[in-house]
Coordinates of C-alpha atoms and ligand atoms in Angstrom, one line a residue:
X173 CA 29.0 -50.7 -54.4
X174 CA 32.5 -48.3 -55.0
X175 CA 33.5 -46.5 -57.6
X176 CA 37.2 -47.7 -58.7
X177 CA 38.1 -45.5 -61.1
X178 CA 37.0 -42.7 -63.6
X179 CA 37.2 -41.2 -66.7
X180 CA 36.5 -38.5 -69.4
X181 CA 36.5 -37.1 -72.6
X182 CA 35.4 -33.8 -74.1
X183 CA 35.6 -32.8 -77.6
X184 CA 38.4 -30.7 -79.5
X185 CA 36.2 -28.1 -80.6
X186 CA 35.4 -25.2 -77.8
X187 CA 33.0 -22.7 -79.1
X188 CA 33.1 -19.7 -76.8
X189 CA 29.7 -17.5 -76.3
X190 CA 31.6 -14.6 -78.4
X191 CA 31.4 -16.9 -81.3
X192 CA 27.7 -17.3 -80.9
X193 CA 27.7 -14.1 -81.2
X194 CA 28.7 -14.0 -84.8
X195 CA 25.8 -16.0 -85.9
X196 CA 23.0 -15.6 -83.1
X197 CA 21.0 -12.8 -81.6
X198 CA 22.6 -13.0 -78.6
X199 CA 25.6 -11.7 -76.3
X200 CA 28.1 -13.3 -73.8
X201 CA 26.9 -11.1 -71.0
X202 CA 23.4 -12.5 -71.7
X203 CA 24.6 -16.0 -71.5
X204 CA 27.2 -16.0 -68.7
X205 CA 24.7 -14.3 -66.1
X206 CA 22.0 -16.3 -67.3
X207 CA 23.5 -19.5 -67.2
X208 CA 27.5 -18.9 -66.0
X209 CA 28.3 -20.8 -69.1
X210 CA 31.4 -19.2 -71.3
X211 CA 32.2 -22.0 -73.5
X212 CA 31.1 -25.5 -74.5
X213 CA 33.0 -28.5 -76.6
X214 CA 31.4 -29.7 -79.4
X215 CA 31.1 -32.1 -81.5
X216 CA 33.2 -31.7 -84.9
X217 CA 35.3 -34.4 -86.2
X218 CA 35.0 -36.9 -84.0
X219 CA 32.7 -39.6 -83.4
X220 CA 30.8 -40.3 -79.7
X221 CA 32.1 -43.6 -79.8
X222 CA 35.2 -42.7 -79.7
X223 CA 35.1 -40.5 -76.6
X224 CA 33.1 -42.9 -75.0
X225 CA 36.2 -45.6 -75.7
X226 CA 38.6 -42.6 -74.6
X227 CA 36.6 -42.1 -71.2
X228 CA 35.7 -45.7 -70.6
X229 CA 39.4 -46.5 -70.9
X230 CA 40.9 -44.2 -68.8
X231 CA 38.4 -45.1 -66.6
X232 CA 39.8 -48.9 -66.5
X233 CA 43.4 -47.5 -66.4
X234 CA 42.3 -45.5 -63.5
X235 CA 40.7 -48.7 -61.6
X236 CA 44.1 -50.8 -63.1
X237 CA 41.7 -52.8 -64.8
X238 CA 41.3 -54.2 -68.5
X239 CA 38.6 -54.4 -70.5
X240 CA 38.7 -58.2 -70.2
X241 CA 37.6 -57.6 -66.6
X242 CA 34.7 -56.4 -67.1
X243 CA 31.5 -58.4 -66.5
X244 CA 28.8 -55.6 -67.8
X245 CA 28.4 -52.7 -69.3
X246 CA 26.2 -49.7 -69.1
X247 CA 26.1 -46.6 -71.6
X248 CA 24.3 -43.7 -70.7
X249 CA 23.3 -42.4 -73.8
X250 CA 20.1 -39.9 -75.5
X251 CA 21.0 -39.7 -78.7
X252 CA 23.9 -41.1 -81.5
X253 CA 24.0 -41.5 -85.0
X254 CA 22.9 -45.4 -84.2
X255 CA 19.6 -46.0 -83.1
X256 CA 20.4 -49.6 -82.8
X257 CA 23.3 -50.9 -82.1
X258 CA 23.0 -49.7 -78.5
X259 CA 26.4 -47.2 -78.0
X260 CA 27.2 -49.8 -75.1
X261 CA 27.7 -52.8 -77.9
X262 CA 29.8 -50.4 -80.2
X263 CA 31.9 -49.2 -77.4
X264 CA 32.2 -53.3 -76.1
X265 CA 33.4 -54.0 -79.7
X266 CA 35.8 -51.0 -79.9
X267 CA 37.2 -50.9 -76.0
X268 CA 37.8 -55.0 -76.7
X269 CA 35.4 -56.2 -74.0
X270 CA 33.2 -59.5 -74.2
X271 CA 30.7 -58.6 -71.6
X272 CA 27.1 -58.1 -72.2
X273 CA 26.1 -54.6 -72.3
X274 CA 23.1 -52.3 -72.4
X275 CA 22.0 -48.9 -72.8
X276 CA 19.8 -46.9 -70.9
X277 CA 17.9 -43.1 -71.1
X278 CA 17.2 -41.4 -67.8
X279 CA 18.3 -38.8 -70.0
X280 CA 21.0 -36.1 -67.6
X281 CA 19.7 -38.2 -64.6
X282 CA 21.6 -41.0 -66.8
X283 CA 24.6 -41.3 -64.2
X284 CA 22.5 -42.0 -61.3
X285 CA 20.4 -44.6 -62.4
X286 CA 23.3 -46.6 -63.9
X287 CA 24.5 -46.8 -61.0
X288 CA 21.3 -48.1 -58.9
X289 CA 21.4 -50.5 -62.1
X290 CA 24.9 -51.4 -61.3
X291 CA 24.1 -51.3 -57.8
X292 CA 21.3 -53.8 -58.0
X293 CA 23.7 -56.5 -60.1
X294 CA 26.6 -56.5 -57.7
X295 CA 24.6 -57.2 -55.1
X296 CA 23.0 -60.1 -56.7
X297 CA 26.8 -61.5 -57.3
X298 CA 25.9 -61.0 -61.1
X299 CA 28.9 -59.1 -61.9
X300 CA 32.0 -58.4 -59.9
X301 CA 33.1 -55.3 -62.3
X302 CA 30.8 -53.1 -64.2
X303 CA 31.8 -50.2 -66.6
X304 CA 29.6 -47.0 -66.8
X305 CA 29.6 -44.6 -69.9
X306 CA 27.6 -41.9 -70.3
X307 CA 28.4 -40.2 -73.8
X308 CA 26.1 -37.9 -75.3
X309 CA 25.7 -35.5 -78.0
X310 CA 23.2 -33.2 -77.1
X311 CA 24.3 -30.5 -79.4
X312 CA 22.9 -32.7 -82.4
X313 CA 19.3 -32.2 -80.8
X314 CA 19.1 -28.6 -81.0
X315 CA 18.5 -26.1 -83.5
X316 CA 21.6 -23.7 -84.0
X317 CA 19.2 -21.0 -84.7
X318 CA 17.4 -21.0 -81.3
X319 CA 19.4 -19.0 -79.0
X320 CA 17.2 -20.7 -76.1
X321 CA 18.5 -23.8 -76.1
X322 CA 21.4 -23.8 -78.3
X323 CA 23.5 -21.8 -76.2
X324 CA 22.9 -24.5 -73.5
X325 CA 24.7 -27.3 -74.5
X326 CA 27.7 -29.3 -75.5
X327 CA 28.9 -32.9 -76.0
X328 CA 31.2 -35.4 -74.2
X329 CA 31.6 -38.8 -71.5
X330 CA 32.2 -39.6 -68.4
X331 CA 33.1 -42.9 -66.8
X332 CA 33.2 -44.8 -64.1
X333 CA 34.0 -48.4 -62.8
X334 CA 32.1 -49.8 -59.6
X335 CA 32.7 -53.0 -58.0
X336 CA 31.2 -54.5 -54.9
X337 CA 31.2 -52.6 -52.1
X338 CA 29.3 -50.8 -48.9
X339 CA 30.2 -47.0 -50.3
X340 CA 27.1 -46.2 -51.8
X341 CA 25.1 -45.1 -48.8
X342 CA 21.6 -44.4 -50.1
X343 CA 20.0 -43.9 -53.8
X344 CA 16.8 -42.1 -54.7
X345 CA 15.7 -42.1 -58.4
X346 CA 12.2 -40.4 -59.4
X347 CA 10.3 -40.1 -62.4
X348 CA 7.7 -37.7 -63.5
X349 CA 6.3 -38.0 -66.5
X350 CA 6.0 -33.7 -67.6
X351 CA 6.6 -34.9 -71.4
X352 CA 5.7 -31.6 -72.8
X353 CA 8.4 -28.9 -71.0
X354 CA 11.3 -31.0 -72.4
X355 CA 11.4 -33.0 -75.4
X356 CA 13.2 -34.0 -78.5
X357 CA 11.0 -36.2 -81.5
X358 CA 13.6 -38.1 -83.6
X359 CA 12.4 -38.0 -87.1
X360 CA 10.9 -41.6 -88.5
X361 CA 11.1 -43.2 -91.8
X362 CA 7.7 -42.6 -93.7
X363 CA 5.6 -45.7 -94.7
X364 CA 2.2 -45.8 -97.0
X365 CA 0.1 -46.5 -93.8
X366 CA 1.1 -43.7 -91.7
X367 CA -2.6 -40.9 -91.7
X368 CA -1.2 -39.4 -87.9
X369 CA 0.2 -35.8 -88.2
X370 CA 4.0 -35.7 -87.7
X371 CA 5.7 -32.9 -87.1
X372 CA 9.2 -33.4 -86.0
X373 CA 11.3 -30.5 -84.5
X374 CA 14.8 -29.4 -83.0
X375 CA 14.7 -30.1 -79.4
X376 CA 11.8 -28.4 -77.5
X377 CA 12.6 -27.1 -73.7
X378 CA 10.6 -24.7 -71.7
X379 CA 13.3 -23.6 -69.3
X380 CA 11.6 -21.9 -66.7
X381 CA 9.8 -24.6 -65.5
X382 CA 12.9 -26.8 -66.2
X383 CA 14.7 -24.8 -63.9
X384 CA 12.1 -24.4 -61.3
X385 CA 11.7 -28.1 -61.4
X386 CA 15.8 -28.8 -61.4
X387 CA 16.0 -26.8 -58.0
X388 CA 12.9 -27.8 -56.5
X389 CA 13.5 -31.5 -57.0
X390 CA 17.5 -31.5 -56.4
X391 CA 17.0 -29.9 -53.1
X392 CA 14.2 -32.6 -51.9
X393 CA 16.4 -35.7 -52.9
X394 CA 19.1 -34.1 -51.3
X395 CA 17.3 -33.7 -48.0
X396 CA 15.7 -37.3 -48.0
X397 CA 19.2 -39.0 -48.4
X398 CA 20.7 -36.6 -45.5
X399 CA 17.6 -37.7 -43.9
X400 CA 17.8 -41.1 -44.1
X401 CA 21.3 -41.5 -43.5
X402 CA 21.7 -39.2 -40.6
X403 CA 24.0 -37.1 -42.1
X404 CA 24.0 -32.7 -42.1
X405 CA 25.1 -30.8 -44.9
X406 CA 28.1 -30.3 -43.3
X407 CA 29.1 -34.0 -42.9
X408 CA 29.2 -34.1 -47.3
X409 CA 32.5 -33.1 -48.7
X410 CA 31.4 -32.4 -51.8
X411 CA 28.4 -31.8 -53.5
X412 CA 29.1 -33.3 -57.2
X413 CA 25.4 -31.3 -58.8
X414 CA 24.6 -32.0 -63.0
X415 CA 25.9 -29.1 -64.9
X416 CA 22.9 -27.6 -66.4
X417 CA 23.3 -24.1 -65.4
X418 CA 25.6 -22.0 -62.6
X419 CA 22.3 -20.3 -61.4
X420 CA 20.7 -23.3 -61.1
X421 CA 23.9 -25.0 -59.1
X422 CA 23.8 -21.9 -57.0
X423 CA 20.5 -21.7 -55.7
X424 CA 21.2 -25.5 -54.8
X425 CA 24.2 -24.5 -52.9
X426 CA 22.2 -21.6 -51.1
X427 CA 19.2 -24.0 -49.8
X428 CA 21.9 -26.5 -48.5
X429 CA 23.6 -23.3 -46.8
X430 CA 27.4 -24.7 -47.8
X431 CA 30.5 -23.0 -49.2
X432 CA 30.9 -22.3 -52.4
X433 CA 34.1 -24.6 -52.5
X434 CA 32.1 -27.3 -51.7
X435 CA 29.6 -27.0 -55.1
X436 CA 32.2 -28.1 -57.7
X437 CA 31.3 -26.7 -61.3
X438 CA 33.1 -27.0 -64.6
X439 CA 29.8 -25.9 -66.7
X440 CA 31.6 -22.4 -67.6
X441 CA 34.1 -24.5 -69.6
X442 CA 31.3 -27.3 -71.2
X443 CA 28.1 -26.5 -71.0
X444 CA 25.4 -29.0 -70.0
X445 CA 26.5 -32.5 -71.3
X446 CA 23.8 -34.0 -70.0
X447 CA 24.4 -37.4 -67.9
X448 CA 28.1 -37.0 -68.9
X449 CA 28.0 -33.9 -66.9
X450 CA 28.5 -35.8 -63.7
X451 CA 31.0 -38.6 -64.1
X452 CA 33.3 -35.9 -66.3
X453 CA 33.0 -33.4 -62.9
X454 CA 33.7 -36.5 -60.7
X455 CA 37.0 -37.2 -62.9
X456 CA 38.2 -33.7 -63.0
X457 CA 37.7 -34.0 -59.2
X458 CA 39.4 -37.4 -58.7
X459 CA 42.5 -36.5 -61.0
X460 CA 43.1 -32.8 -59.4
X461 CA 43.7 -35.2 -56.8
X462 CA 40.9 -33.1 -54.8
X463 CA 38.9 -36.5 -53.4
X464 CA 40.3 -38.4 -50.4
X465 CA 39.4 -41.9 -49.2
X466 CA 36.4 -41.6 -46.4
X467 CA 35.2 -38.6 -48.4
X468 CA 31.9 -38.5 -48.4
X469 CA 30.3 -37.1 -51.7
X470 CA 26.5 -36.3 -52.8
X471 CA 25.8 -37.0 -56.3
X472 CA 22.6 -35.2 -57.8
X473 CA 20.9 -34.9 -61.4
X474 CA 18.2 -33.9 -63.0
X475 CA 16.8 -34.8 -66.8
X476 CA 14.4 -34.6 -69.2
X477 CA 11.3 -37.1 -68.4
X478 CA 11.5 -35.3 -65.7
X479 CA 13.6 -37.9 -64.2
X480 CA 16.2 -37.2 -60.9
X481 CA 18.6 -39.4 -59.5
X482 CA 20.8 -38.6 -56.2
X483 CA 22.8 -40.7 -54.3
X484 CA 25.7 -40.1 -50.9
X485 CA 28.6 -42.1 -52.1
X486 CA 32.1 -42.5 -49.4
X487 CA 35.2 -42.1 -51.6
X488 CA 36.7 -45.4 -52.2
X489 CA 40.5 -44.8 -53.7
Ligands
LIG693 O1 19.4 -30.8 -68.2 C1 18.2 -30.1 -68.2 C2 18.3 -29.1 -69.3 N1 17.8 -27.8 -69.2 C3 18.1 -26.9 -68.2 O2 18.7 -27.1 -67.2 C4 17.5 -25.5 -68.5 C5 17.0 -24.9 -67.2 N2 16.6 -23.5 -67.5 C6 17.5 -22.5 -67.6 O3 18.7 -22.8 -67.5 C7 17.0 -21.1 -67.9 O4 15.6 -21.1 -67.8 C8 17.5 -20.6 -69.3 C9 19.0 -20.3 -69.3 C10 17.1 -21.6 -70.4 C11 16.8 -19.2 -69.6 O5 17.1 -18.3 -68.5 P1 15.8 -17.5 -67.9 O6 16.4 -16.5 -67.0 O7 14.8 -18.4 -67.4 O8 15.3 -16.6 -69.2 P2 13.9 -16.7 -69.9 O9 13.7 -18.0 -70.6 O10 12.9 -16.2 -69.0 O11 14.2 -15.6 -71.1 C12 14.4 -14.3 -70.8 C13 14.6 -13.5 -72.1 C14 13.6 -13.9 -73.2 O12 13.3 -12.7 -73.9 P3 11.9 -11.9 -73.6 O13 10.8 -12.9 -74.0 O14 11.9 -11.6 -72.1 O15 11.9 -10.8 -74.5 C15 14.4 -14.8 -74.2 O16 13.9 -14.7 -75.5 O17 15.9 -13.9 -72.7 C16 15.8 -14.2 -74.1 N3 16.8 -15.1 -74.4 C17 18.0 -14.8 -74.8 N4 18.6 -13.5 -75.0 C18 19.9 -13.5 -75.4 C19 16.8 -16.5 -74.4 N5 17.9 -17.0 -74.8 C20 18.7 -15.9 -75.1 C21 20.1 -15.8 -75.5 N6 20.6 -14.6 -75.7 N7 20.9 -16.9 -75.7

């Protein structure tokens, strides 16, 4: 598999920490050491579809491709305002494509396992192109009166488009199913049969542990695939890491022992947008014009579930 071509979109509404200030017991000094976060795009007028259409098409512009070229379609997705339709048939109907499409959760890990998805089809000559969108909205999930979490997040895509390819150089996905430190109940319609106790609430996160299991995890996918591909820290251009939190991407960067310049982040301008984080990052990378054929590039993310997904990819454009 290669990647072809990428894209992104980020809301028009930037909410800076001083304007959480005016409504939550909390301060920007608190935030940005905590988490390096300053500001995050969210949601306001616009609909999720409709980035996902804007980053899925630059995406195909990027890889000078149409939408009638592709053969599949994958959205990353944990929450919209559809439960069903998938996002992935919307966006097919909006973008103009004919392909079949699904969705997927692997919640910020989303990215990566789209891509082992993607992966898997090309190699069975199932598809020739496939589009990846990972569009989420996770400041719908949290309350805006928990400073914990809501402070954490913000909403946009990413896209790519892979074709075949040898570029992807290894893959590692892992689940472990810790339900309890991260977790978001969406609320169900009541029927006459239902005795159980439900108690649905804002999006529940114990972020110590998330954190502890975010490096901890990270740093042992990122040694297996050096490890099994022979390659040293030093051999990886860039290390492309989900943008959760800048402590978080730090302490990654320490244990691999690399410079800083080599540890892209944009979460000070957007927050965690969970598996969006990723592919947007990639884009900003690929436009600035900062990613050179040959270079070689570790992906790595970490979700909810607790799910992670890393890969080495060689730059293809
Ligand atoms: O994609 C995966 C999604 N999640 C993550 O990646 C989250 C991973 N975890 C983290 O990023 C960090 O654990 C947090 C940023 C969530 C929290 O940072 P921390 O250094 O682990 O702080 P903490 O949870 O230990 O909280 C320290 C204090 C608490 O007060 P007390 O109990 O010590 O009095 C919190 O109530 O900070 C308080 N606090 C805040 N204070 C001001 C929590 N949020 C805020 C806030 N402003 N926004």
């Amino acid at each position: 598999m290669k990647i072809i071509g990428t894209g992104s979109a980020h809301p028009k509404c930037a909410v800076t920490n001083q304007m959480l200030e005016q409504f939550l017991e909390t301060t920007d000094e608190w935030i940005t050491e905590r988490t390096g976060i300053k500001e995050r795009c969210v949601i306001s007028s616009e609909k999720l579809e409709d980035m996902a259409c804007e980053a899925a098409m630059k995406a195909l512009e990027n890889a000078n491709l149409t939408p009638a070229d592709i053969d599949f379609l994958i959205c990353s997705n944990v929450v919209n305002e559809y439960v069903t339709p998938a996002l992935s048939c919307i966006i097919q109907g909006k973008i103009g494509a004919t392909c079949p499409t699904v969705d997927i959760n692997a919640a910020c890990a989303g990215f990566i396992y789209a891509m082992d998805i993607a992966d898997d089809k090309l190699k069975a000559g199932k598809a020739k192109n496939i589009l990846i969108v990972c569009a989420e909205e996770p400041s719908r999930m949290v309350s805006w009166k928990n400073r914990s979490t809501c402070v954490l997040f913000g909403d946009g895509a990413g896209a790519a488009v892979v074709t075949a390819g040898d570029e992807l150089k290894a893959i590692r996905l892992t689940t472990s199913s810790l339900t309890e430190v991260l977790y978001y109940q969406r609320t169900l319609e009541p029927t006459p049969y239902i005795s159980k106790e439900e108690n649905f609430e804002p999006l529940v996160m114990r972020g110590r542990e998330v954190f502890k299991h975010a490096v901890t995890n990270s740093n042992r996918d990122i040694k297996a695939l050096l490890d099994q591909t022979g390659l040293t820290p030093a051999d990886i251009k860039y290390y492309v890491l989900h943008q959760a939190n800048r402590r978080i991407i730090d302490s990654i960067r320490n244990f691999l022992g690399v410079e800083e310049e080599r540890v892209p982040h944009n979460v000070e301008r957007y927050g965690n947008i969970s598996s969006a984080a990723l592919p947007a990052l990639l884009d900003e990378l690929n436009r600035a014009g900062k990613l050179q054929k040959g270079d070689k590039l570790v992906f790595s993310a970490f979700g909810a579930g607790f799910t992670t997904g890393a890969c080495i990819i060689e730059w293809a454009m």
